[in-house]
Coordinates of N, CA and C in Angstrom, one line a residue:
X1 N -13.5 -8.2 -19.0 CA -14.4 -7.9 -17.8 C -14.0 -6.4 -17.3
X2 N -15.1 -5.7 -17.1 CA -14.9 -4.3 -16.6 C -14.4 -4.4 -15.1
X3 N -13.3 -3.7 -14.8 CA -12.9 -3.8 -13.4 C -13.9 -3.1 -12.4
X4 N -14.3 -3.9 -11.4 CA -14.9 -3.3 -10.3 C -14.1 -3.5 -9.0
X5 N -13.6 -2.5 -8.4 CA -12.5 -2.6 -7.5 C -12.9 -2.3 -6.1
X6 N -12.5 -3.2 -5.1 CA -12.6 -2.9 -3.7 C -11.2 -2.5 -3.2
X7 N -11.2 -1.4 -2.4 CA -9.9 -1.1 -1.7 C -10.3 -1.3 -0.2
X8 N -9.5 -2.1 0.5 CA -9.8 -2.5 1.8 C -8.7 -2.0 2.8
X9 N -9.2 -1.1 3.7 CA -8.3 -0.4 4.5 C -8.1 1.0 4.1
X10 N -8.8 2.1 4.6 CA -8.8 3.3 4.0 C -8.1 4.3 4.9
X11 N -6.8 4.1 5.0 CA -5.9 5.0 5.8 C -5.1 5.9 4.8
X12 N -3.9 6.2 5.2 CA -3.1 7.1 4.4 C -2.6 6.5 3.1
X13 N -2.7 5.1 3.0 CA -2.4 4.4 1.8 C -3.6 4.2 1.0
X14 N -4.7 3.7 1.6 CA -5.8 3.3 0.9 C -6.7 4.4 0.3
X15 N -6.8 5.5 1.1 CA -7.6 6.6 0.6 C -7.2 7.2 -0.7
X16 N -5.9 7.7 -0.8 CA -5.4 8.2 -2.1 C -5.6 7.2 -3.2
X17 N -5.3 6.0 -2.9 CA -5.4 4.9 -4.0 C -6.8 4.8 -4.4
X18 N -7.8 4.7 -3.5 CA -9.2 4.5 -3.9 C -9.7 5.7 -4.7
X19 N -9.4 6.9 -4.2 CA -9.8 8.1 -4.9 C -9.3 8.2 -6.3
X20 N -8.1 7.9 -6.5 CA -7.5 7.9 -7.9 C -8.2 6.8 -8.8
X21 N -8.3 5.7 -8.2 CA -9.0 4.6 -9.0 C -10.5 4.9 -9.3
X22 N -11.1 5.7 -8.4 CA -12.5 6.0 -8.6 C -12.7 7.1 -9.6
X23 N -11.6 7.7 -10.2 CA -11.8 8.5 -11.3 C -12.0 7.8 -12.6
X24 N -11.6 6.4 -12.6 CA -11.8 5.7 -13.9 C -12.6 4.4 -13.7
X25 N -12.7 3.9 -12.5 CA -13.4 2.6 -12.3 C -14.4 2.7 -11.2
X26 N -15.4 1.8 -11.2 CA -16.3 1.7 -10.1 C -15.5 1.1 -9.0
X27 N -15.4 1.9 -7.9 CA -14.5 1.6 -6.8 C -15.3 1.7 -5.4
X28 N -15.2 0.7 -4.6 CA -15.7 0.7 -3.3 C -14.6 0.7 -2.3
X29 N -14.6 1.8 -1.4 CA -13.6 1.9 -0.3 C -14.2 1.4 1.0
X30 N -13.6 0.4 1.5 CA -14.1 -0.3 2.7 C -13.1 -0.1 3.9
X31 N -13.7 0.2 5.1 CA -13.0 0.2 6.3 C -13.9 -0.2 7.4
X32 N -13.3 -0.9 8.4 CA -14.2 -1.3 9.6 C -14.6 -0.2 10.4
X33 N -13.9 1.0 10.3 CA -14.2 2.1 11.2 C -15.3 2.9 10.6
X34 N -16.5 2.8 11.3 CA -17.7 3.4 10.8 C -17.7 4.9 10.8
X35 N -17.1 5.5 11.9 CA -16.9 6.9 11.9 C -16.0 7.5 10.8
X36 N -15.0 6.8 10.5 CA -14.1 7.2 9.3 C -14.9 7.1 8.1
X37 N -15.6 6.1 7.9 CA -16.4 6.0 6.6 C -17.4 7.1 6.5
X38 N -18.1 7.5 7.6 CA -19.1 8.6 7.6 C -18.4 9.9 7.2
X39 N -17.2 10.1 7.8 CA -16.5 11.4 7.5 C -16.1 11.4 6.0
X40 N -15.5 10.3 5.5 CA -15.1 10.2 4.1 C -16.3 10.4 3.1
X41 N -17.4 9.9 3.5 CA -18.6 10.0 2.7 C -19.1 11.5 2.6
X42 N -18.6 12.3 3.5 CA -18.8 13.7 3.6 C -17.7 14.5 3.0
X43 N -16.7 13.8 2.4 CA -15.6 14.5 1.7 C -14.6 15.1 2.8
X44 N -14.5 14.4 4.0 CA -13.7 14.9 5.0 C -12.6 13.9 5.3
X45 N -11.3 14.3 5.2 CA -10.1 13.5 5.6 C -9.4 14.2 6.7
X46 N -9.5 13.7 7.9 CA -8.9 14.3 9.0 C -7.5 14.2 9.0
X47 N -6.8 13.3 8.2 CA -5.4 13.2 8.1 C -4.8 14.2 7.2
X48 N -5.7 15.0 6.4 CA -5.3 16.0 5.4 C -4.3 15.5 4.3
X49 N -4.5 14.2 4.0 CA -3.7 13.6 2.9 C -4.3 14.0 1.6
X50 N -5.6 14.2 1.5 CA -6.3 14.5 0.3 C -7.2 15.8 0.5
X51 N -7.5 16.4 -0.5 CA -8.4 17.6 -0.4 C -9.8 17.3 -0.8
X52 N -10.7 18.2 -0.6 CA -12.1 18.0 -1.0 C -12.3 17.9 -2.5
X53 N -11.4 18.6 -3.2 CA -11.5 18.5 -4.6 C -11.1 17.1 -5.2
X54 N -10.3 16.4 -4.4 CA -9.9 15.0 -4.8 C -11.1 14.1 -4.6
X55 N -11.9 14.3 -3.6 CA -13.2 13.6 -3.5 C -14.1 13.8 -4.7
X56 N -14.3 15.1 -5.1 CA -15.2 15.4 -6.1 C -14.7 14.9 -7.5
X57 N -13.4 14.8 -7.7 CA -12.9 14.3 -9.0 C -13.1 12.7 -9.1
X58 N -13.3 12.1 -7.9 CA -13.5 10.7 -7.9 C -15.0 10.3 -8.1
X59 N -15.4 10.3 -9.4 CA -16.9 10.3 -9.6 C -17.4 8.9 -9.4
X60 N -16.6 7.8 -9.3 CA -17.1 6.5 -9.3 C -16.8 5.8 -8.0
X61 N -16.6 6.5 -6.9 CA -16.3 5.9 -5.6 C -17.5 5.9 -4.7
X62 N -17.5 4.9 -3.8 CA -18.4 4.9 -2.7 C -17.7 4.3 -1.5
X63 N -18.2 4.7 -0.3 CA -17.5 4.3 0.9 C -18.5 3.3 1.7
X64 N -17.9 2.4 2.3 CA -18.8 1.4 3.2 C -18.0 0.8 4.3
X65 N -18.7 0.5 5.3 CA -18.2 -0.3 6.4 C -18.7 -1.7 6.5
X66 N -19.5 -2.0 5.5 CA -20.1 -3.4 5.4 C -19.4 -4.2 4.3
X67 N -18.6 -5.1 4.8 CA -17.7 -5.9 3.8 C -18.6 -6.7 2.8
X68 N -19.8 -7.0 3.1 CA -20.6 -7.7 2.2 C -20.9 -6.9 0.9
X69 N -20.7 -5.6 1.0 CA -20.9 -4.7 -0.2 C -19.8 -5.0 -1.2
X70 N -18.8 -5.7 -0.9 CA -17.7 -6.0 -1.8 C -17.9 -7.2 -2.6
X71 N -19.0 -7.9 -2.4 CA -19.1 -9.2 -3.1 C -19.2 -9.1 -4.6
X72 N -19.7 -8.0 -5.2 CA -19.7 -7.9 -6.6 C -18.4 -7.4 -7.2
X73 N -17.4 -7.1 -6.5 CA -16.1 -6.7 -7.0 C -15.4 -7.9 -7.7
X74 N -14.5 -7.6 -8.6 CA -13.6 -8.6 -9.2 C -12.2 -8.3 -8.9
X75 N -11.8 -7.1 -8.4 CA -10.5 -6.8 -7.8 C -10.6 -6.4 -6.4
X76 N -9.7 -7.0 -5.6 CA -9.7 -6.7 -4.2 C -8.2 -6.2 -3.8
X77 N -8.1 -4.9 -3.5 CA -6.8 -4.4 -3.1 C -6.7 -4.2 -1.6
X78 N -5.8 -4.8 -1.0 CA -5.7 -4.8 0.5 C -4.6 -3.9 1.0
X79 N -5.0 -2.9 1.7 CA -4.0 -1.9 2.3 C -4.1 -1.8 3.8
X80 N -4.3 -2.9 4.5 CA -4.5 -2.9 5.9 C -3.2 -2.9 6.6
X81 N -3.1 -2.4 7.9 CA -1.9 -2.4 8.7 C -1.3 -3.8 8.9
X82 N 0.0 -3.9 8.9 CA 0.7 -5.1 9.2 C 1.9 -4.8 10.2
X83 N 1.5 -4.6 11.5 CA 2.5 -4.2 12.5 C 3.4 -5.3 12.9
X84 N 4.2 -5.1 13.9 CA 4.8 -6.2 14.7 C 4.3 -6.4 16.0
X85 N 4.4 -7.6 16.6 CA 3.9 -7.7 18.0 C 4.9 -7.4 19.0
X86 N 4.7 -7.7 20.3 CA 5.6 -7.4 21.4 C 7.0 -8.0 21.2
X87 N 7.1 -9.1 20.5 CA 8.3 -9.7 20.3 C 9.0 -9.3 19.0
X88 N 8.4 -8.3 18.3 CA 8.8 -7.8 17.1 C 8.7 -8.8 16.0
X89 N 7.8 -9.7 16.1 CA 7.5 -10.6 15.0 C 6.4 -10.1 14.2
X90 N 6.3 -10.4 12.9 CA 5.2 -9.8 12.1 C 3.9 -10.3 12.6
X91 N 3.0 -9.3 12.6 CA 1.6 -9.5 13.1 C 0.7 -9.4 11.9
X92 N 0.2 -10.6 11.3 CA -0.6 -10.6 10.1 C -2.1 -10.7 10.4
X93 N -2.4 -10.5 11.7 CA -3.8 -10.8 12.2 C -4.9 -10.1 11.4
X94 N -4.7 -8.8 11.1 CA -5.7 -8.0 10.4 C -5.8 -8.5 8.9
X95 N -4.6 -8.7 8.4 CA -4.5 -9.2 6.9 C -5.3 -10.5 6.8
X96 N -5.0 -11.4 7.7 CA -5.6 -12.8 7.6 C -7.1 -12.7 7.8
X97 N -7.6 -11.8 8.7 CA -9.0 -11.6 8.9 C -9.7 -11.2 7.6
X98 N -9.1 -10.3 6.8 CA -9.6 -9.8 5.6 C -9.6 -10.8 4.6
X99 N -8.4 -11.6 4.5 CA -8.4 -12.7 3.5 C -9.5 -13.7 3.7
X100 N -9.7 -14.0 5.0 CA -10.8 -15.0 5.3 C -12.1 -14.5 4.8
X101 N -12.4 -13.3 5.0 CA -13.7 -12.6 4.7 C -13.9 -12.7 3.1
X102 N -12.9 -12.2 2.4 CA -13.2 -12.1 1.0 C -13.0 -13.5 0.3
X103 N -12.3 -14.3 0.9 CA -12.2 -15.7 0.3 C -13.5 -16.5 0.4
X104 N -14.3 -16.1 1.3 CA -15.5 -16.8 1.5 C -16.5 -16.6 0.3
X105 N -16.3 -15.4 -0.4 CA -17.2 -15.3 -1.6 C -16.3 -14.9 -2.9
X106 N -15.1 -15.3 -2.9 CA -14.3 -15.1 -4.1 C -14.9 -15.9 -5.3
X107 N -14.8 -15.3 -6.4 CA -15.5 -15.8 -7.7 C -14.4 -16.1 -8.7
X108 N -14.7 -16.9 -9.7 CA -13.8 -17.2 -10.8 C -13.3 -16.0 -11.4
X109 N -11.9 -16.0 -11.6 CA -11.2 -15.0 -12.3 C -11.0 -13.6 -11.5
X110 N -11.3 -13.7 -10.2 CA -11.1 -12.5 -9.4 C -9.6 -12.4 -9.2
X111 N -9.2 -11.1 -8.8 CA -7.8 -10.8 -8.6 C -7.7 -10.2 -7.2
X112 N -6.8 -10.7 -6.4 CA -6.5 -10.0 -5.1 C -5.1 -9.4 -5.2
X113 N -5.0 -8.1 -4.8 CA -3.7 -7.4 -4.9 C -3.4 -7.0 -3.4
X114 N -2.3 -7.3 -3.0 CA -1.8 -6.9 -1.7 C -0.8 -5.8 -1.8
X115 N -1.0 -4.7 -0.9 CA -0.1 -3.6 -0.9 C 0.5 -3.5 0.5
X116 N -0.1 -4.1 1.5 CA 0.5 -4.1 2.8 C 1.9 -4.6 2.9
X117 N 2.8 -4.0 3.8 CA 4.1 -4.5 4.0 C 4.1 -5.9 4.6
X118 N 4.7 -6.8 3.9 CA 4.8 -8.2 4.5 C 6.2 -8.8 4.2
X119 N 6.6 -9.8 5.0 CA 7.9 -10.3 4.8 C 8.0 -11.2 3.5
X120 N 9.2 -11.4 2.9 CA 9.3 -12.2 1.7 C 8.8 -13.6 2.0
X121 N 7.9 -14.0 1.2 CA 7.4 -15.4 1.4 C 6.0 -15.4 2.0
X122 N 5.5 -14.3 2.6 CA 4.2 -14.3 3.3 C 3.1 -14.6 2.4
X123 N 3.1 -14.1 1.1 CA 2.0 -14.3 0.2 C 1.9 -15.8 -0.2
X124 N 3.1 -16.4 -0.5 CA 3.1 -17.8 -0.9 C 2.8 -18.7 0.2
X125 N 3.3 -18.4 1.4 CA 3.2 -19.3 2.5 C 2.0 -19.1 3.4
X126 N 1.4 -18.0 3.5 CA 0.3 -17.7 4.3 C -1.0 -17.4 3.5
X127 N -0.9 -16.3 2.7 CA -2.1 -15.8 2.0 C -2.7 -16.8 1.0
X128 N -1.9 -17.3 0.1 CA -2.4 -18.1 -1.0 C -3.0 -19.4 -0.5
X129 N -2.3 -20.1 0.4 CA -3.0 -21.4 1.0 C -4.3 -21.2 1.7
X130 N -4.4 -19.9 2.4 CA -5.6 -19.7 3.1 C -6.7 -19.4 2.1
X131 N -6.4 -18.6 1.0 CA -7.5 -18.4 0.0 C -8.0 -19.7 -0.6
X132 N -7.0 -20.5 -1.0 CA -7.4 -21.8 -1.6 C -8.2 -22.7 -0.6
X133 N -7.9 -22.7 0.6 CA -8.6 -23.5 1.6 C -10.0 -23.0 1.7
X134 N -10.2 -21.7 1.9 CA -11.5 -21.2 2.2 C -12.4 -21.2 0.9
X135 N -11.8 -20.7 -0.2 CA -12.6 -20.5 -1.4 C -12.8 -21.8 -2.2
X136 N -12.0 -22.8 -2.0 CA -12.0 -24.0 -2.8 C -11.6 -23.8 -4.2
X137 N -11.0 -22.7 -4.5 CA -10.6 -22.3 -5.8 C -9.0 -22.6 -5.9
X138 N -8.5 -22.7 -7.2 CA -7.2 -23.0 -7.4 C -6.4 -21.7 -8.0
X139 N -5.2 -21.4 -7.4 CA -4.5 -20.3 -7.8 C -4.1 -20.4 -9.3
X140 N -4.2 -19.3 -10.0 CA -3.9 -19.1 -11.4 C -4.8 -19.8 -12.4
X141 N -5.6 -20.8 -11.9 CA -6.6 -21.4 -12.7 C -7.9 -20.6 -12.4
X142 N -8.3 -20.4 -11.2 CA -9.6 -19.8 -10.8 C -9.5 -18.4 -10.3
X143 N -8.3 -18.0 -9.8 CA -8.1 -16.6 -9.3 C -6.6 -16.3 -9.4
X144 N -6.3 -15.0 -9.2 CA -4.9 -14.5 -9.3 C -4.6 -13.7 -8.1
X145 N -3.3 -13.7 -7.7 CA -2.8 -13.0 -6.6 C -1.6 -12.1 -7.1
X146 N -1.6 -10.8 -6.7 CA -0.6 -9.8 -7.0 C -0.1 -9.2 -5.8
X147 N 1.1 -8.7 -5.9 CA 1.7 -7.8 -4.8 C 2.3 -6.6 -5.4
X148 N 1.9 -5.5 -4.9 CA 2.5 -4.2 -5.3 C 2.7 -3.3 -4.0
X149 N 3.9 -3.3 -3.5 CA 4.1 -2.6 -2.2 C 3.9 -1.1 -2.4
X150 N 3.2 -0.6 -1.3 CA 2.9 0.8 -1.3 C 4.2 1.6 -1.0
X151 N 4.3 2.8 -1.6 CA 5.4 3.7 -1.4 C 5.1 5.0 -0.9
X152 N 4.0 5.1 -0.2 CA 3.5 6.4 0.2 C 4.4 7.0 1.3
X153 N 4.4 8.3 1.3 CA 5.2 9.1 2.3 C 4.2 10.0 3.0
X154 N 3.5 9.7 4.0 CA 2.5 10.5 4.7 C 3.0 12.0 4.9
X155 N 2.2 12.9 4.5 CA 2.5 14.3 4.6 C 3.3 14.9 3.5
X156 N 3.8 14.1 2.6 CA 4.6 14.6 1.5 C 3.7 14.9 0.3
X157 N 3.6 16.2 0.0 CA 2.7 16.7 -1.1 C 3.5 16.6 -2.4
X158 N 4.8 16.3 -2.5 CA 5.5 16.3 -3.7 C 5.4 14.9 -4.3
X159 N 5.9 13.9 -3.5 CA 5.9 12.5 -3.9 C 4.6 11.9 -3.5
X160 N 3.7 11.6 -4.5 CA 2.4 11.0 -4.3 C 2.2 9.7 -5.0
X161 N 1.1 9.1 -4.9 CA 0.8 7.8 -5.5 C 1.0 7.8 -7.0
X162 N 0.7 9.0 -7.7 CA 0.6 9.0 -9.1 C 2.1 9.2 -9.7
X163 N 2.9 9.8 -9.1 CA 4.3 10.2 -9.6 C 5.4 9.4 -9.1
X164 N 5.2 8.4 -8.2 CA 6.2 7.5 -7.7 C 6.2 6.1 -8.5
X165 N 7.3 5.7 -9.1 CA 7.3 4.4 -9.8 C 6.8 3.3 -8.9
X166 N 6.0 2.5 -9.5 CA 5.3 1.4 -8.7 C 5.7 0.0 -9.1
X167 N 6.2 -0.8 -8.1 CA 6.5 -2.2 -8.4 C 5.2 -3.0 -8.5
X168 N 5.2 -3.9 -9.5 CA 4.0 -4.8 -9.6 C 4.6 -6.2 -9.8
X169 N 3.9 -7.2 -9.2 CA 4.3 -8.5 -9.4 C 3.0 -9.4 -9.3
X170 N 3.1 -10.6 -9.7 CA 1.8 -11.5 -9.7 C 2.2 -13.0 -9.7
X171 N 1.2 -13.7 -9.4 CA 1.4 -15.2 -9.4 C 1.3 -15.8 -10.8
X172 N 0.9 -15.0 -11.8 CA 0.8 -15.5 -13.2 C 0.9 -14.4 -14.1
X173 N 1.1 -14.7 -15.4 CA 1.2 -13.7 -16.4 C -0.2 -12.9 -16.5
X174 N -1.2 -13.7 -16.4 CA -2.5 -13.0 -16.5 C -2.7 -12.1 -15.3
X175 N -2.3 -12.5 -14.2 CA -2.5 -11.7 -13.0 C -1.6 -10.4 -13.2
X176 N -0.5 -10.5 -13.8 CA 0.4 -9.3 -14.0 C -0.3 -8.4 -15.0
X177 N -0.9 -8.9 -16.0 CA -1.7 -8.1 -17.0 C -2.9 -7.4 -16.3
X178 N -3.5 -8.1 -15.3 CA -4.7 -7.5 -14.7 C -4.3 -6.4 -13.8
X179 N -3.2 -6.5 -13.0 CA -2.7 -5.4 -12.2 C -2.2 -4.3 -13.0
X180 N -1.5 -4.6 -14.1 CA -0.9 -3.6 -15.0 C -2.1 -2.7 -15.6
X181 N -3.2 -3.4 -15.9 CA -4.3 -2.7 -16.5 C -4.9 -1.6 -15.7
X182 N -5.1 -1.9 -14.4 CA -5.8 -0.9 -13.5 C -4.8 0.1 -13.0
X183 N -3.5 -0.2 -12.7 CA -2.5 0.7 -12.2 C -2.1 1.7 -13.2
X184 N -2.0 1.3 -14.5 CA -1.4 2.1 -15.6 C -2.4 3.3 -15.8
X185 N -3.6 3.3 -15.3 CA -4.5 4.4 -15.5 C -4.2 5.6 -14.5
X186 N -3.6 5.2 -13.3 CA -3.5 6.2 -12.3 C -2.0 6.5 -12.0
X187 N -1.0 5.7 -12.4 CA 0.3 5.9 -12.2 C 1.0 6.6 -13.4
X188 N 1.4 7.9 -13.3 CA 2.1 8.6 -14.3 C 3.5 8.2 -14.4
X189 N 4.1 7.8 -13.3 CA 5.5 7.3 -13.4 C 5.4 5.9 -13.9
X190 N 6.5 5.2 -14.1 CA 6.5 3.9 -14.8 C 6.1 2.8 -13.8
X191 N 5.6 1.7 -14.3 CA 5.3 0.5 -13.6 C 6.5 -0.4 -13.7
X192 N 7.0 -0.9 -12.5 CA 8.2 -1.7 -12.5 C 7.8 -3.1 -12.3
X193 N 7.9 -3.9 -13.3 CA 7.5 -5.3 -13.3 C 8.7 -6.2 -12.7
X194 N 8.4 -7.0 -11.7 CA 9.5 -7.9 -11.3 C 9.0 -9.3 -11.5
X195 N 9.9 -10.3 -11.4 CA 9.6 -11.7 -12.0 C 8.7 -12.5 -11.0
X196 N 8.7 -12.2 -9.8 CA 7.8 -12.9 -8.9 C 7.5 -12.1 -7.6
X197 N 6.5 -12.6 -6.9 CA 6.0 -11.8 -5.7 C 7.0 -11.7 -4.6
X198 N 7.8 -12.7 -4.4 CA 8.8 -12.7 -3.3 C 9.8 -11.6 -3.6
X199 N 10.2 -11.3 -4.8 CA 11.1 -10.2 -5.2 C 10.5 -8.9 -4.8
X200 N 9.2 -8.7 -5.1 CA 8.5 -7.4 -4.7 C 8.4 -7.3 -3.2
X201 N 8.2 -8.4 -2.5 CA 8.1 -8.3 -1.1 C 9.5 -7.9 -0.5
X202 N 10.5 -8.5 -1.0 CA 11.9 -8.2 -0.6 C 12.3 -6.8 -0.9
X203 N 11.9 -6.3 -2.1 CA 12.2 -4.9 -2.4 C 11.6 -3.9 -1.3
X204 N 10.4 -4.2 -0.9 CA 9.7 -3.3 0.0 C 10.5 -3.4 1.4
X205 N 10.9 -4.5 1.8 CA 11.6 -4.7 3.1 C 12.9 -3.9 3.1
X206 N 13.7 -4.1 2.0 CA 15.0 -3.3 1.9 C 14.8 -1.9 1.9
X207 N 13.7 -1.4 1.1 CA 13.4 0.0 1.1 C 13.2 0.6 2.5
X208 N 12.3 -0.1 3.3 CA 12.0 0.3 4.6 C 13.3 0.2 5.5
X209 N 14.0 -0.9 5.4 CA 15.2 -1.1 6.3 C 16.2 0.0 6.1
X210 N 16.5 0.2 4.8 CA 17.5 1.2 4.5 C 17.2 2.6 5.0
X211 N 15.9 3.0 4.9 CA 15.5 4.3 5.3 C 15.6 4.3 6.9
X212 N 15.1 3.3 7.5 CA 15.1 3.2 9.0 C 16.6 3.3 9.5
X213 N 17.4 2.6 9.0 CA 18.9 2.5 9.4 C 19.5 3.9 9.2
X214 N 19.3 4.5 8.1 CA 20.0 5.8 7.8 C 19.4 6.9 8.6
X215 N 18.1 6.9 8.8 CA 17.6 8.0 9.7 C 18.0 7.9 11.1
X216 N 18.0 6.6 11.6 CA 18.5 6.3 12.9 C 20.0 6.8 13.0
X217 N 20.8 6.6 12.0 CA 22.2 7.0 12.1 C 22.3 8.6 12.2
X218 N 21.5 9.2 11.3 CA 21.5 10.7 11.3 C 21.0 11.3 12.6
X219 N 20.0 10.6 13.3 CA 19.5 11.0 14.6 C 20.6 10.9 15.6
X220 N 21.4 9.9 15.6 CA 22.5 9.7 16.5 C 23.5 10.8 16.3
X221 N 23.8 11.1 15.1 CA 24.8 12.1 14.7 C 24.3 13.5 15.1
X222 N 23.0 13.7 14.9 CA 22.4 15.0 15.3 C 22.6 15.3 16.8
X223 N 22.5 14.2 17.6 CA 22.6 14.4 19.1 C 24.1 14.7 19.3
X224 N 25.0 14.1 18.7 CA 26.4 14.3 18.9 C 26.7 15.8 18.5
X225 N 26.1 16.2 17.3 CA 26.4 17.6 16.9 C 25.8 18.6 17.9
X226 N 24.7 18.4 18.5 CA 24.1 19.2 19.5 C 25.0 19.4 20.7
X227 N 25.5 18.3 21.2 CA 26.4 18.4 22.3 C 27.7 19.2 21.9
X228 N 28.1 19.1 20.7 CA 29.4 19.8 20.3 C 29.0 21.2 19.8
X229 N 27.7 21.6 19.9 CA 27.2 22.9 19.4 C 27.6 23.2 17.9
X230 N 27.4 22.1 17.2 CA 27.5 22.1 15.7 C 26.1 22.1 15.1
X231 N 25.9 23.0 14.1 CA 24.6 23.0 13.3 C 24.5 21.8 12.4
X232 N 23.7 20.8 12.8 CA 23.5 19.6 12.0 C 23.0 19.9 10.6
X233 N 22.2 20.9 10.4 CA 21.7 21.3 9.0 C 22.8 21.8 8.2
X234 N 23.7 22.6 8.7 CA 24.8 23.1 7.9 C 25.8 21.9 7.6
X235 N 25.9 21.0 8.6 CA 26.8 19.8 8.2 C 26.2 19.0 7.1
X236 N 24.9 18.8 7.1 CA 24.3 18.0 6.0 C 24.4 18.8 4.7
X237 N 24.1 20.0 4.7 CA 24.2 20.9 3.5 C 25.5 20.8 2.9
X238 N 26.6 20.8 3.7 CA 27.9 20.7 3.2 C 28.3 19.3 2.7
X239 N 27.8 18.3 3.4 CA 28.1 16.9 3.1 C 27.5 16.5 1.8
X240 N 26.2 17.0 1.5 CA 25.5 16.5 0.3 C 26.1 17.1 -1.0
X241 N 27.1 18.0 -0.9 CA 27.8 18.4 -2.1 C 28.7 17.2 -2.7
X242 N 29.0 16.2 -1.9 CA 29.6 15.0 -2.5 C 28.6 14.1 -3.2
X243 N 29.0 13.7 -4.4 CA 28.0 13.0 -5.3 C 27.3 11.8 -4.7
X244 N 28.0 11.1 -3.9 CA 27.4 9.8 -3.4 C 26.9 9.9 -2.0
X245 N 26.8 11.1 -1.4 CA 26.3 11.2 -0.1 C 24.8 11.0 -0.1
X246 N 24.3 10.1 0.9 CA 22.9 9.9 1.1 C 22.3 10.9 1.9
X247 N 21.5 11.8 1.3 CA 21.0 13.0 2.1 C 19.8 12.7 2.9
X248 N 19.9 12.0 4.0 CA 18.9 11.7 5.0 C 19.0 12.8 6.1
X249 N 17.8 13.1 6.7 CA 17.7 14.2 7.7 C 17.2 13.5 9.0
X250 N 17.4 14.2 10.1 CA 16.9 13.8 11.4 C 15.4 13.8 11.3
X251 N 14.8 12.8 12.0 CA 13.3 12.7 12.1 C 12.9 11.3 12.5
X252 N 11.5 11.1 12.3 CA 10.9 9.9 12.6 C 10.7 9.0 11.3
X253 N 10.7 7.7 11.6 CA 10.5 6.8 10.4 C 9.0 6.4 10.5

């Protein structure tokens, strides 16, 4: 079956992904924000993550704010926000809304790929039961679910979607082959297969946590250096000459 791909959530993750896929496959980029879709249809990215030439190279892409336009797709890649609520608990509201929508017209042998950051177990405990309930289809028999955590670094022009190794996981061997088939076209770095979805979910969490903790530490140390009238950049330059020093810099996560 020829892949026809829907990318749902066209932000700093979804847009580069959709444009790269659109070079090779029929790709529909969907977002609820109508003004965003209008600008993107005019080759305008206000976040400056991609250039006009990137739009022009993506010959097979279209943009829409009507989710019914996705009915003919057989791959659904979800890149919507998954923030935390006021209690710092995971807020899957947007993700669940999307799952409900696409599950209502899911077809035999369709593949759903999650890229949004979610806690380990969320796919198995929340997403899959919801899909089965609404679609009346059975996992791995009628449809497949994959998880491939995004590794984008907004504003970084060196590390981009094509040259960062990409973790892929799936609910079945066929699902893993499906996700490998479409991502190997756009990822120049290697695809990292893991044995199950929970492992991929956990890998994303530890990546984010490690970065958060280390940058927070450097921020605290930077304030200490400022009070002591020490140049933090010189400190870090000197420290990174040790082979196992983790070279994080002050900033936002």
